[in-house]
Short mmCIF file of C-alpha atoms in Angstrom, two decimals:
data_model
loop_
_atom_site.label_atom_id
_atom_site.label_comp_id
_atom_site.label_asym_id
_atom_site.label_seq_id
_atom_site.Cartn_x
_atom_site.Cartn_y
_atom_site.Cartn_z
CA ILE G 1 -18.95 -6.70 4.86
CA ILE G 2 -20.24 -3.84 3.05
CA ARG G 3 -24.07 -3.19 2.44
CA LYS G 4 -24.64 -2.03 -0.58
CA SER G 5 -28.48 -0.63 -1.69
CA GLY G 6 -30.09 -3.21 -4.23
CA GLY G 7 -30.36 -0.65 -6.90
CA VAL G 8 -25.99 -0.13 -6.51
CA LEU G 9 -25.66 -3.79 -6.02
CA GLN G 10 -28.01 -4.80 -9.52
CA GLY G 11 -26.29 -1.92 -10.78
CA SER G 12 -22.73 -4.04 -10.28
CA ALA G 13 -24.06 -7.47 -11.84
CA THR G 14 -21.78 -9.01 -14.43
CA ARG G 15 -24.00 -12.17 -14.91
CA ARG G 16 -27.99 -12.03 -14.44
CA VAL G 17 -30.29 -15.27 -14.27
CA GLU G 18 -34.05 -14.82 -14.74
CA PRO G 19 -36.45 -16.42 -12.23
CA SER G 20 -38.41 -19.38 -14.04
CA TYR G 21 -42.15 -19.60 -12.60
CA THR G 22 -43.15 -23.12 -10.93
CA PRO G 23 -45.48 -24.78 -11.71
CA LEU G 24 -47.36 -24.77 -9.03
CA ALA G 25 -46.95 -20.90 -9.18
CA LYS G 26 -48.48 -20.41 -13.06
CA ALA G 27 -51.23 -22.82 -12.28
CA ALA G 28 -51.89 -20.76 -9.02
CA ARG G 29 -51.71 -17.83 -11.26
CA VAL G 30 -49.74 -15.91 -8.69
CA SER G 31 -47.34 -12.91 -9.71
CA GLY G 32 -45.86 -10.24 -7.72
CA SER G 33 -42.03 -9.07 -5.85
CA VAL G 34 -39.41 -11.14 -4.28
CA VAL G 35 -36.54 -9.71 -2.32
CA VAL G 36 -33.45 -11.66 -2.18
CA GLU G 37 -30.65 -10.65 0.52
CA VAL G 38 -27.39 -12.01 -1.12
CA THR G 39 -23.76 -11.74 0.36
CA VAL G 40 -21.40 -11.88 -2.32
CA ASP G 41 -17.61 -12.84 -1.40
CA GLU G 42 -14.23 -11.14 -2.13
CA ALA G 43 -14.51 -12.78 -6.25
CA GLY G 44 -18.41 -11.62 -6.81
CA GLY G 45 -19.81 -14.83 -6.53
CA VAL G 46 -23.12 -15.07 -4.42
CA ILE G 47 -22.22 -17.61 -1.61
CA SER G 48 -25.46 -16.77 0.32
CA ALA G 49 -29.20 -16.04 -0.74
CA ARG G 50 -32.39 -15.91 1.30
CA ALA G 51 -35.39 -14.45 0.35
CA MET G 52 -36.88 -11.56 2.46
CA SER G 53 -40.53 -10.90 1.47
CA GLY G 54 -42.77 -12.14 -1.37
CA HIS G 55 -45.26 -14.78 -2.08
CA PRO G 56 -44.36 -18.13 -0.62
CA LEU G 57 -44.57 -20.29 -4.19
CA LEU G 58 -42.33 -17.22 -5.97
CA LYS G 59 -39.46 -16.86 -3.01
CA GLU G 60 -37.53 -20.47 -3.83
CA ALA G 61 -37.55 -19.85 -7.81
CA ALA G 62 -35.66 -16.07 -6.99
CA VAL G 63 -33.21 -17.81 -4.68
CA ALA G 64 -32.23 -20.35 -6.50
CA ALA G 65 -31.83 -17.10 -9.74
CA ALA G 66 -30.36 -15.22 -7.50
CA ARG G 67 -27.46 -17.90 -6.73
CA GLY G 68 -26.64 -17.83 -10.39
CA TRP G 69 -26.00 -13.94 -10.50
CA ARG G 70 -22.27 -12.30 -10.53
CA PHE G 71 -21.03 -9.06 -9.76
CA SER G 72 -18.18 -7.03 -10.30
CA PRO G 73 -15.88 -7.51 -7.28
CA THR G 74 -16.33 -4.77 -4.78
CA GLN G 75 -13.14 -2.73 -3.25
CA LEU G 76 -12.56 -0.91 -0.06
CA SER G 77 -9.38 1.19 0.17
CA GLY G 78 -8.15 -1.58 -2.63
CA VAL G 79 -8.97 -4.71 -0.74
CA PRO G 80 -11.52 -7.08 -1.94
CA VAL G 81 -14.50 -7.19 -0.05
CA LYS G 82 -17.56 -9.07 0.68
CA VAL G 83 -21.07 -7.37 -0.06
CA ILE G 84 -24.28 -7.62 1.35
CA GLY G 85 -27.38 -6.38 -0.34
CA THR G 86 -30.48 -7.40 -1.96
CA ILE G 87 -32.19 -8.03 -5.29
CA THR G 88 -36.11 -7.48 -6.17
CA PHE G 89 -37.56 -10.20 -8.63
CA ASN G 90 -40.92 -9.28 -10.60
CA PHE G 91 -42.92 -12.08 -11.39
CA ASN G 92 -45.29 -11.54 -13.98
CA LEU G 93 -48.05 -14.25 -15.74
#
């Protein structure tokens, strides 16, 4: 498994999904960033996502959005490999 920095990983995204505010987070007027660590399979699909930091009311929406992302497959010496990296979502009301 290869680790990529957030900027490099996000640059290889072929499909991005924006997170939606949950009604509870909106009602509480919560904003800020959520960092989600994702594991990307050899084909470029997200196979796992977990929130590393951010407001508890925003984490679920960020993880759900991260699961919808797709990436260009990463190859090492011509062989597709899994990748771990982070995606940062910014929530602003």
